[in-house]
Amino acid sequence: MDPYLALRFREFNIFLVARFAMVFAWSMQFIVIEWQVYSMTKDPLSLGVIGLMEVIPAVSMALFAGHIVDQKEKRNLLLKCLFGFSTISFGLFALSEPFLALKMDNTTILYGIYFLVFLGGIVRAFLGPTIFSLIALIVPKRAYPNAATWSSTTWQMASVLGPTLAGFSISWVGVHWSMCVIFAFSLAALICILKISRKPIMNPKIGEPIGDSLKEGLRFVFNSKAVFGALTLDMIAVLFGGAIALLPIFAQDILQVGAEGFGVLRAAPAVGAAITMIGSTRFPVHRAAGRKLLWAVFGFGLSIIVFGLSTSFWLSVFALFMSGALDGISMVIRQTILQLKTPDEMRGRVASVNSMFVGSSNELGAFESGVTAKLMGTVAAVVFGGTMTLLTVGFTAFISPSFRKLDLRDEVEAHESARS
């Protein structure tokens, strides 16, 4: 398959630029907010509240957002999401004005930040399903696997570079002007989406009662072995393989490598994921997709176990690099399965369920890691998580032979032949 197939469509290139700017700004903003809030409070609990303020609306509104996305025109809906994000970014820029700190007390400013983060969680609930649905309207179906790979790669690169620039930006220009940079990137994403044309609404059931709509979406996810299997595997891997949450303990107490070593450990999974995502544009993963996904998640679990048992810094770095590389493969395969298997009229609802599986499992995974580390010890907690991932893969392969044999080649090649 042509590794640049999706890039041959002008609107998809514009979409990728917008996606990079949006994810870059969002991930940078989160780091800058954390820095500002902790500088104001010196209370670790305040950092937990930031995540809570975003996750609660994002997860609780996910299904409703999916219903709305399937009922509305996607390009304009994305514009509204980006306008909302830009407004929030400008609000944070205003709240970080040094002059304001002299006029308002810290508690008022802190509550203002939490309120804007909460609004950002509402935007996030709509953003994921809208993006997922819009991709399918920008490129033809034959390009879905390649488009999913490029979209995931762009997301990964932006989510790595955003936090990196945030640290330098805070040091160079301070929190206030770092927020201005974030606002500029959000506006850039908004302008890019304006250059994409409006798309048709594929859902024939406009005005369908929300209860019926949500039931139909959930029924499709749970009845589709390919979709449900892919979502479940990813959720379990993130939930039980969440060693990232315990990295500060490994860096300080086990490997004793300090802040610089912590930075290397934190970056290793992201570097591995970015490399494999780029590689997957040349080596498509749609052949034997089910088997590849199972092996990728299995390898991820092994990598987490090796990391947990390692007392060597560079072996730990390598294990985390491999966990990211294998997670990158599973992410591309999951997105490909979702793009090919989801009907056009149901993309918003399926993407919302996906965001609930993945979004909630990140936070729950960090919580699970903390609890098990408290009960078992740090090393035992990581090994337990990796072992649970391996058992889940084995159980899935055993009870679902159809998922194990899943191959997307026929679907992709059918659309390739339809083009000629």
mmCIF file with all atom_site columns, C-alpha atoms in Angstrom, residues 181-263:
data_model
loop_
_atom_site.group_PDB
_atom_site.id
_atom_site.type_symbol
_atom_site.label_atom_id
_atom_site.label_alt_id
_atom_site.label_comp_id
_atom_site.label_asym_id
_atom_site.label_entity_id
_atom_site.label_seq_id
_atom_site.pdbx_PDB_ins_code
_atom_site.Cartn_x
_atom_site.Cartn_y
_atom_site.Cartn_z
_atom_site.occupancy
_atom_site.B_iso_or_equiv
_atom_site.pdbx_formal_charge
_atom_site.auth_seq_id
_atom_site.auth_comp_id
_atom_site.auth_asym_id
_atom_site.auth_atom_id
_atom_site.pdbx_PDB_model_num
ATOM 1  C CA . VAL A 1 181 ? 1.795   30.727 22.967 1.00 0.00 ? 181 VAL A CA 1
ATOM 2  C CA . ILE A 1 182 ? -0.901  28.135 23.742 1.00 0.00 ? 182 ILE A CA 1
ATOM 3  C CA . PHE A 1 183 ? -3.634  30.570 22.701 1.00 0.00 ? 183 PHE A CA 1
ATOM 4  C CA . ALA A 1 184 ? -1.780  31.222 19.416 1.00 0.00 ? 184 ALA A CA 1
ATOM 5  C CA . PHE A 1 185 ? -1.615  27.496 18.627 1.00 0.00 ? 185 PHE A CA 1
ATOM 6  C CA . SER A 1 186 ? -5.320  27.081 19.390 1.00 0.00 ? 186 SER A CA 1
ATOM 7  C CA . LEU A 1 187 ? -6.117  29.906 16.954 1.00 0.00 ? 187 LEU A CA 1
ATOM 8  C CA . ALA A 1 188 ? -3.874  28.289 14.323 1.00 0.00 ? 188 ALA A CA 1
ATOM 9  C CA . ALA A 1 189 ? -5.884  25.066 14.616 1.00 0.00 ? 189 ALA A CA 1
ATOM 10 C CA . LEU A 1 190 ? -9.131  27.031 14.307 1.00 0.00 ? 190 LEU A CA 1
ATOM 11 C CA . ILE A 1 191 ? -7.940  28.806 11.147 1.00 0.00 ? 191 ILE A CA 1
ATOM 12 C CA . CYS A 1 192 ? -6.844  25.511 9.573  1.00 0.00 ? 192 CYS A CA 1
ATOM 13 C CA . ILE A 1 193 ? -10.249 23.895 10.083 1.00 0.00 ? 193 ILE A CA 1
ATOM 14 C CA . LEU A 1 194 ? -11.879 26.883 8.379  1.00 0.00 ? 194 LEU A CA 1
ATOM 15 C CA . LYS A 1 195 ? -10.093 25.753 5.195  1.00 0.00 ? 195 LYS A CA 1
ATOM 16 C CA . ILE A 1 196 ? -11.901 22.391 5.252  1.00 0.00 ? 196 ILE A CA 1
ATOM 17 C CA . SER A 1 197 ? -15.283 22.296 3.528  1.00 0.00 ? 197 SER A CA 1
ATOM 18 C CA . ARG A 1 198 ? -18.509 21.350 5.271  1.00 0.00 ? 198 ARG A CA 1
ATOM 19 C CA . LYS A 1 199 ? -19.353 17.642 5.147  1.00 0.00 ? 199 LYS A CA 1
ATOM 20 C CA . PRO A 1 200 ? -22.654 15.786 4.709  1.00 0.00 ? 200 PRO A CA 1
ATOM 21 C CA . ILE A 1 201 ? -24.408 14.282 7.732  1.00 0.00 ? 201 ILE A CA 1
ATOM 22 C CA . MET A 1 202 ? -24.376 10.511 7.216  1.00 0.00 ? 202 MET A CA 1
ATOM 23 C CA . ASN A 1 203 ? -26.867 9.619  9.943  1.00 0.00 ? 203 ASN A CA 1
ATOM 24 C CA . PRO A 1 204 ? -30.326 8.922  8.436  1.00 0.00 ? 204 PRO A CA 1
ATOM 25 C CA . LYS A 1 205 ? -31.979 9.143  11.875 1.00 0.00 ? 205 LYS A CA 1
ATOM 26 C CA . ILE A 1 206 ? -31.786 12.876 12.504 1.00 0.00 ? 206 ILE A CA 1
ATOM 27 C CA . GLY A 1 207 ? -33.921 13.782 15.515 1.00 0.00 ? 207 GLY A CA 1
ATOM 28 C CA . GLU A 1 208 ? -33.796 10.250 16.953 1.00 0.00 ? 208 GLU A CA 1
ATOM 29 C CA . PRO A 1 209 ? -34.518 10.218 20.734 1.00 0.00 ? 209 PRO A CA 1
ATOM 30 C CA . ILE A 1 210 ? -31.261 10.273 22.671 1.00 0.00 ? 210 ILE A CA 1
ATOM 31 C CA . GLY A 1 211 ? -32.126 7.130  24.636 1.00 0.00 ? 211 GLY A CA 1
ATOM 32 C CA . ASP A 1 212 ? -32.648 5.076  21.467 1.00 0.00 ? 212 ASP A CA 1
ATOM 33 C CA . SER A 1 213 ? -29.541 6.576  19.898 1.00 0.00 ? 213 SER A CA 1
ATOM 34 C CA . LEU A 1 214 ? -27.280 5.692  22.833 1.00 0.00 ? 214 LEU A CA 1
ATOM 35 C CA . LYS A 1 215 ? -28.689 2.170  23.096 1.00 0.00 ? 215 LYS A CA 1
ATOM 36 C CA . GLU A 1 216 ? -27.979 1.595  19.401 1.00 0.00 ? 216 GLU A CA 1
ATOM 37 C CA . GLY A 1 217 ? -24.391 2.822  19.759 1.00 0.00 ? 217 GLY A CA 1
ATOM 38 C CA . LEU A 1 218 ? -23.676 0.701  22.839 1.00 0.00 ? 218 LEU A CA 1
ATOM 39 C CA . ARG A 1 219 ? -25.336 -2.323 21.234 1.00 0.00 ? 219 ARG A CA 1
ATOM 40 C CA . PHE A 1 220 ? -23.093 -2.002 18.195 1.00 0.00 ? 220 PHE A CA 1
ATOM 41 C CA . VAL A 1 221 ? -19.897 -1.772 20.281 1.00 0.00 ? 221 VAL A CA 1
ATOM 42 C CA . PHE A 1 222 ? -20.718 -4.745 22.487 1.00 0.00 ? 222 PHE A CA 1
ATOM 43 C CA . ASN A 1 223 ? -21.993 -6.897 19.599 1.00 0.00 ? 223 ASN A CA 1
ATOM 44 C CA . SER A 1 224 ? -19.011 -6.217 17.329 1.00 0.00 ? 224 SER A CA 1
ATOM 45 C CA . LYS A 1 225 ? -16.298 -8.630 18.417 1.00 0.00 ? 225 LYS A CA 1
ATOM 46 C CA . ALA A 1 226 ? -13.606 -6.729 16.514 1.00 0.00 ? 226 ALA A CA 1
ATOM 47 C CA . VAL A 1 227 ? -14.458 -3.324 18.011 1.00 0.00 ? 227 VAL A CA 1
ATOM 48 C CA . PHE A 1 228 ? -15.184 -4.558 21.531 1.00 0.00 ? 228 PHE A CA 1
ATOM 49 C CA . GLY A 1 229 ? -12.079 -6.767 21.573 1.00 0.00 ? 229 GLY A CA 1
ATOM 50 C CA . ALA A 1 230 ? -9.816  -3.909 20.471 1.00 0.00 ? 230 ALA A CA 1
ATOM 51 C CA . LEU A 1 231 ? -11.261 -1.484 23.043 1.00 0.00 ? 231 LEU A CA 1
ATOM 52 C CA . THR A 1 232 ? -11.076 -4.033 25.868 1.00 0.00 ? 232 THR A CA 1
ATOM 53 C CA . LEU A 1 233 ? -7.471  -4.956 25.188 1.00 0.00 ? 233 LEU A CA 1
ATOM 54 C CA . ASP A 1 234 ? -6.419  -1.328 25.130 1.00 0.00 ? 234 ASP A CA 1
ATOM 55 C CA . MET A 1 235 ? -8.330  -0.521 28.318 1.00 0.00 ? 235 MET A CA 1
ATOM 56 C CA . ILE A 1 236 ? -6.821  -3.447 30.242 1.00 0.00 ? 236 ILE A CA 1
ATOM 57 C CA . ALA A 1 237 ? -3.291  -2.636 29.030 1.00 0.00 ? 237 ALA A CA 1
ATOM 58 C CA . VAL A 1 238 ? -3.609  0.985  30.167 1.00 0.00 ? 238 VAL A CA 1
ATOM 59 C CA . LEU A 1 239 ? -5.426  0.085  33.389 1.00 0.00 ? 239 LEU A CA 1
ATOM 60 C CA . PHE A 1 240 ? -3.000  -2.564 34.633 1.00 0.00 ? 240 PHE A CA 1
ATOM 61 C CA . GLY A 1 241 ? 0.140   -1.599 32.746 1.00 0.00 ? 241 GLY A CA 1
ATOM 62 C CA . GLY A 1 242 ? 0.233   1.971  34.025 1.00 0.00 ? 242 GLY A CA 1
ATOM 63 C CA . ALA A 1 243 ? 3.837   1.966  35.251 1.00 0.00 ? 243 ALA A CA 1
ATOM 64 C CA . ILE A 1 244 ? 4.220   5.596  34.138 1.00 0.00 ? 244 ILE A CA 1
ATOM 65 C CA . ALA A 1 245 ? 2.386   6.803  37.243 1.00 0.00 ? 245 ALA A CA 1
ATOM 66 C CA . LEU A 1 246 ? 5.095   5.235  39.436 1.00 0.00 ? 246 LEU A CA 1
ATOM 67 C CA . LEU A 1 247 ? 8.110   6.561  37.503 1.00 0.00 ? 247 LEU A CA 1
ATOM 68 C CA . PRO A 1 248 ? 9.050   9.175  40.141 1.00 0.00 ? 248 PRO A CA 1
ATOM 69 C CA . ILE A 1 249 ? 9.460   6.360  42.689 1.00 0.00 ? 249 ILE A CA 1
ATOM 70 C CA . PHE A 1 250 ? 11.651  4.320  40.335 1.00 0.00 ? 250 PHE A CA 1
ATOM 71 C CA . ALA A 1 251 ? 13.759  7.349  39.422 1.00 0.00 ? 251 ALA A CA 1
ATOM 72 C CA . GLN A 1 252 ? 14.326  8.505  42.986 1.00 0.00 ? 252 GLN A CA 1
ATOM 73 C CA . ASP A 1 253 ? 14.312  5.377  45.144 1.00 0.00 ? 253 ASP A CA 1
ATOM 74 C CA . ILE A 1 254 ? 14.958  2.292  42.988 1.00 0.00 ? 254 ILE A CA 1
ATOM 75 C CA . LEU A 1 255 ? 17.177  3.364  40.085 1.00 0.00 ? 255 LEU A CA 1
ATOM 76 C CA . GLN A 1 256 ? 18.396  6.512  41.889 1.00 0.00 ? 256 GLN A CA 1
ATOM 77 C CA . VAL A 1 257 ? 18.944  8.528  38.712 1.00 0.00 ? 257 VAL A CA 1
ATOM 78 C CA . GLY A 1 258 ? 17.505  11.871 39.808 1.00 0.00 ? 258 GLY A CA 1
ATOM 79 C CA . ALA A 1 259 ? 15.547  14.399 37.792 1.00 0.00 ? 259 ALA A CA 1
ATOM 80 C CA . GLU A 1 260 ? 17.542  13.948 34.561 1.00 0.00 ? 260 GLU A CA 1
ATOM 81 C CA . GLY A 1 261 ? 17.071  10.185 34.636 1.00 0.00 ? 261 GLY A CA 1
ATOM 82 C CA . PHE A 1 262 ? 13.384  10.694 35.338 1.00 0.00 ? 262 PHE A CA 1
ATOM 83 C CA . GLY A 1 263 ? 13.135  12.831 32.206 1.00 0.00 ? 263 GLY A CA 1
#
